[in-house]
Amino acid sequence: MPRPLFHRVAVLLAVPGLLGTAACAPVEDTTDGSAGPEQPETTLTVFAAASLTESFEQLATGFEQANPHVSVEFNFAGSSDLAAQIGEGAPADVFASANTATMDLVVDEAGVAGEPETFAQNVLEIAVPADNPAGIEGFDDLADDGVKVALCAEEVPCGAASDTVMTATGVRIEPVTREKDVKAALTKVQLGEVDAALVYRTDVIAAGGTVQGIGFPETEQAVNDYPIAVLADAPNAGPAADWVALVTSDEGASVLADAGFRTP
Amino acid sequence: MSTQTSARRRERPIRVASGRFPWLLVVPALLGFAFLLLPFLGLLLRAPWPTLGTRLLMPEVLGALRLSLTTATVATLVSLVLGVPLAWLLARTEFPGRRVVRALVTVPLVIPPIVGGVALLLVLGRNGVLGQYIYAWTGYSLPFTTAAVVVAQVFVAMPFLVISVEGALRGADRRYEDAAATLGASRSTIFRRVTLPMVAPGVLAGAVLCWSRALGEFGATVMFAGNFPGRTQTMPLAVYLAMQQSPDAAIVLSLVLLAVSLVILICLRDRWVSAP
Amino acid sequence: MTPTHPALDARLVVRRPSFALDVHLRVAPGEVLALLGPNGAGKSTVLRALAGLAPMVDGHVRVDGLDLTAVPTERRPIGMVFQDYLLFDHMSALENVAFGPRCQGVPKTEARTRAARLLDRVGLADHAGARPRSLSGGQAQRVALARALATRPRLLLLDEPLAALDAHTRFSVRSHLQRHLADFGGATVIVTHDPLDAMVLADRVMVVEDGALVQQGSPVDVARRPRTGYVARLVGLNLYRGRADGTRVTVTGTSGAPVAVTVAGTHSGEVFTAFTPRSVALYRTRPDGSPRNAWRLAVDGIERFGDQVRVHLTGEVDLSADITPAGLAELALAPGDLVWASVKATEVACYPA
């Protein structure tokens, strides 16, 4: 996946780039007169949770066609990393978080325009190897002796959600590992080193056919809300609002649903 | 005579004008040092000193620290047992493909550790090339165990030892080994009683490098051994996960790891590396 | 066992890309053989081949009649003293000496007793616990000798044993070494490029140049009758090779042209003629009188040599002349000056080539 890396680099480059255009603007006015009036190019910077990568990139294609003078640059990373970057003054227009707690943090520290809006929900699924060697059928099976389960670490969202479900249902899973993130947990499933892992439904879908997803009703105990907001200091507030509108539209909902999200 | 000497010693030494100050060396040297030191200072400045004590005493921290120190030490011992003979083979023997073997030894240095961890899973995992037989015959599966932490650390850290010892072996005067042979020493005696003591500083330096690398190891460990507090969660993993929730906690853990390893390395240096 | 065979009998053939060695050595029990030769002549290679450290392409090594050609170094009954001694720095002097016996399986206490006795014999009982680093050059040399003797070898190999010492220490260590070699019952091969070492220590001298034996004999014989320019320079003689016919020897001069040398006795065939620099007299004008050789030569260089001055001359022949500083002052020689050099026929030694 070279695109997220490219986008990260692009964000880093965007900072001096913005300064550069601002400084050069008067010069351009005098020299570019013969080239005819041309609307300045706007770069919309969207900070979004890594789980949104595929959906947002797909939406960006249509957005750029509809708004030819706006190009969308993404910074995909963990929600808390993004919140920290925004706190340090990174020039973001839009923030889309994978949980409300992190969004609340940004609301408190950097401020957002208006109220954050929940545009998607993610629920846990049981990921098992394609051949499901341990014959897992439901959440209870994960607590069986001899079943090797990988959970996310309690410090990361999917781990916290797993703990919530366990607490609510009273089912005690004894994992062999608390993986540092969803991808690490999925890798263990793909390689068959564990019999099952609790990950988000979107991760199962993103993994394609290499793992099998098993839904379970207990997941309703830990539904994860994805809020989105235009930042108070957004350099391009107008296009930012357009982007939020697209994400929360029916078109946005259908793209997100394809990726495994629930939409309101 | 002796009074004369002592009298002379009390005299002020004559100052010989030294040449130009070696700016060309000193300035980059100081810049280099500052570059290495500044991130450490950053940690110190941002450390949440008031809550430091309570955070340190959390059982998870002590458990991770104990696990880190134990596994890094065991990994270093394993690396010594396997790596020193490997270094000897590379430095002292001629066999077809020696250059290739030498290049392969450094592979763990260049591949990202997380890839190394995946590679270890592919070989030693429950479904791995070798691991599947071990699992089929003994029911034992290496990943997610403390042993897996050691294996991951040996994989990434042993090359440092091998390279260091190989360099020492190449630098050692082989005529001492000839001398030992003329005195009737067999090759193994020569290695134990002449070669090894001669290259001891190189072995020690390699072991220290190896230990430090094992202590800081993250990628291969988290991929191959997973993360389970008390069993496979070493300090670097604890630091990483703490970072997900509270950077303050991560800073404290990093400082603990740094302080403990610095103390150990400084003590080792005083104890073993007394050479000028 | 009757001593029908020499203590050492070896033919050593070693070949390397830019170097070939082919020599044959025979050394009697108790005999000390010195290998003399310039740097790079292959002397050290001879020792390494004898020790099994340098691979041979042909030849054999027999010690006391036992064929050691294919025996690995550690099982050969040899003791070797290396040029810079190669004492193990991480062991005390005593441990260094005890190392060999320990490797041979001698119990620890016995090995240490033996080592202590040997250190006592070389006069270093007080330094048994010393690290090699803290020993002086002479002391280190004696520890190295004790270490080599501790395995009770039948063949003792000494590689430039005195080269690393300063002139003063060298004298005392040389006489010390001489005593120990006299006590040693096996064969000794000593490599040196210092003729004095060879003269004092050896019973027999072999001169090796370019990997081949060029001359051998008693030290006195080699010193008096050198057969190569290298040996002649070492022992300080002017040497020329030529054809004798009665008292007249035609030698090849510097430019290749024949030069006549008159000698005292009558000889015939290929011969060497040699004379000392001291027997050469220098004159500003042509000398006459008794049968003597006289050449008009140019001064090439002047250097101090003991209490004399050595004048290097070049012309039809090259030669060195030793004169007194007073003589030099009287002649007022400067480089390039032409002088007459004369040698009495009776001062010229002549021996078959």
mmCIF file of C-alpha atoms in Angstrom, chain A residues 80-81 88 129 133 146 148 150 153-156 174-181 183-184 187-188 191-195, chain B residues 46 114 118 121-122 124-128 141 143-144 218 222-229 231 233 240-242 244-245:
data_model
loop_
_atom_site.group_PDB
_atom_site.id
_atom_site.type_symbol
_atom_site.label_atom_id
_atom_site.label_comp_id
_atom_site.label_asym_id
_atom_site.label_seq_id
_atom_site.Cartn_x
_atom_site.Cartn_y
_atom_site.Cartn_z
ATOM 1 C CA SER A 80 -4.604 9.138 18.717
ATOM 2 C CA ASP A 81 -1.478 9.834 16.633
ATOM 3 C CA GLU A 88 0.934 20.163 17.841
ATOM 4 C CA PRO A 129 -8.322 -18.736 9.194
ATOM 5 C CA PRO A 133 -9.413 -25.186 12.132
ATOM 6 C CA GLY A 146 -7.136 -25.131 23.593
ATOM 7 C CA LYS A 148 -5.711 -19.911 20.661
ATOM 8 C CA ALA A 150 -5.373 -13.126 19.681
ATOM 9 C CA ALA A 153 -4.014 -4.831 23.414
ATOM 10 C CA GLU A 154 -6.324 -3.039 25.817
ATOM 11 C CA GLU A 155 -4.534 0.203 24.965
ATOM 12 C CA VAL A 156 -5.792 0.182 21.362
ATOM 13 C CA GLU A 174 -7.731 -16.253 27.760
ATOM 14 C CA PRO A 175 -5.794 -14.876 24.798
ATOM 15 C CA VAL A 176 -2.289 -16.072 23.974
ATOM 16 C CA THR A 177 -1.402 -12.528 22.956
ATOM 17 C CA ARG A 178 -2.678 -8.982 23.084
ATOM 18 C CA GLU A 179 -1.564 -7.689 19.710
ATOM 19 C CA LYS A 180 -0.371 -4.137 19.227
ATOM 20 C CA ASP A 181 -2.929 -3.447 16.515
ATOM 21 C CA LYS A 183 -3.135 -5.721 11.453
ATOM 22 C CA ALA A 184 -0.803 -7.663 13.756
ATOM 23 C CA THR A 187 -1.434 -11.504 10.424
ATOM 24 C CA LYS A 188 -1.464 -14.116 13.169
ATOM 25 C CA LEU A 191 -0.537 -17.418 9.193
ATOM 26 C CA GLY A 192 -2.644 -19.804 11.261
ATOM 27 C CA GLU A 193 -0.702 -19.123 14.423
ATOM 28 C CA VAL A 194 -3.930 -18.448 16.272
ATOM 29 C CA ASP A 195 -7.352 -19.998 15.797
ATOM 30 C CA ARG B 46 8.990 16.031 29.203
ATOM 31 C CA ILE B 114 8.859 -6.811 11.699
ATOM 32 C CA VAL B 118 6.977 -12.680 10.007
ATOM 33 C CA LEU B 121 6.565 -17.203 12.099
ATOM 34 C CA LEU B 122 6.744 -18.704 8.621
ATOM 35 C CA LEU B 124 8.954 -21.716 13.387
ATOM 36 C CA GLY B 125 5.241 -20.984 13.728
ATOM 37 C CA ARG B 126 2.568 -23.603 14.277
ATOM 38 C CA ASN B 127 2.124 -23.816 10.503
ATOM 39 C CA GLY B 128 5.744 -22.933 9.738
ATOM 40 C CA SER B 141 4.258 -24.170 19.384
ATOM 41 C CA PRO B 143 5.048 -18.242 19.119
ATOM 42 C CA PHE B 144 3.560 -16.345 22.049
ATOM 43 C CA PHE B 218 10.510 -4.456 19.181
ATOM 44 C CA VAL B 222 5.874 -8.184 18.605
ATOM 45 C CA MET B 223 5.377 -10.115 15.394
ATOM 46 C CA PHE B 224 6.793 -13.483 16.475
ATOM 47 C CA ALA B 225 6.090 -13.562 20.200
ATOM 48 C CA GLY B 226 3.060 -11.308 20.321
ATOM 49 C CA ASN B 227 2.330 -9.216 23.364
ATOM 50 C CA PHE B 228 1.213 -10.687 26.653
ATOM 51 C CA PRO B 229 2.035 -8.991 29.936
ATOM 52 C CA ARG B 231 5.081 -13.566 29.290
ATOM 53 C CA GLN B 233 5.546 -8.107 26.811
ATOM 54 C CA TYR B 240 4.673 1.245 22.395
ATOM 55 C CA LEU B 241 1.315 0.354 23.918
ATOM 56 C CA ALA B 242 1.606 2.973 26.617
ATOM 57 C CA GLN B 244 -1.326 4.544 22.438
ATOM 58 C CA GLN B 245 -2.981 5.827 25.576
#
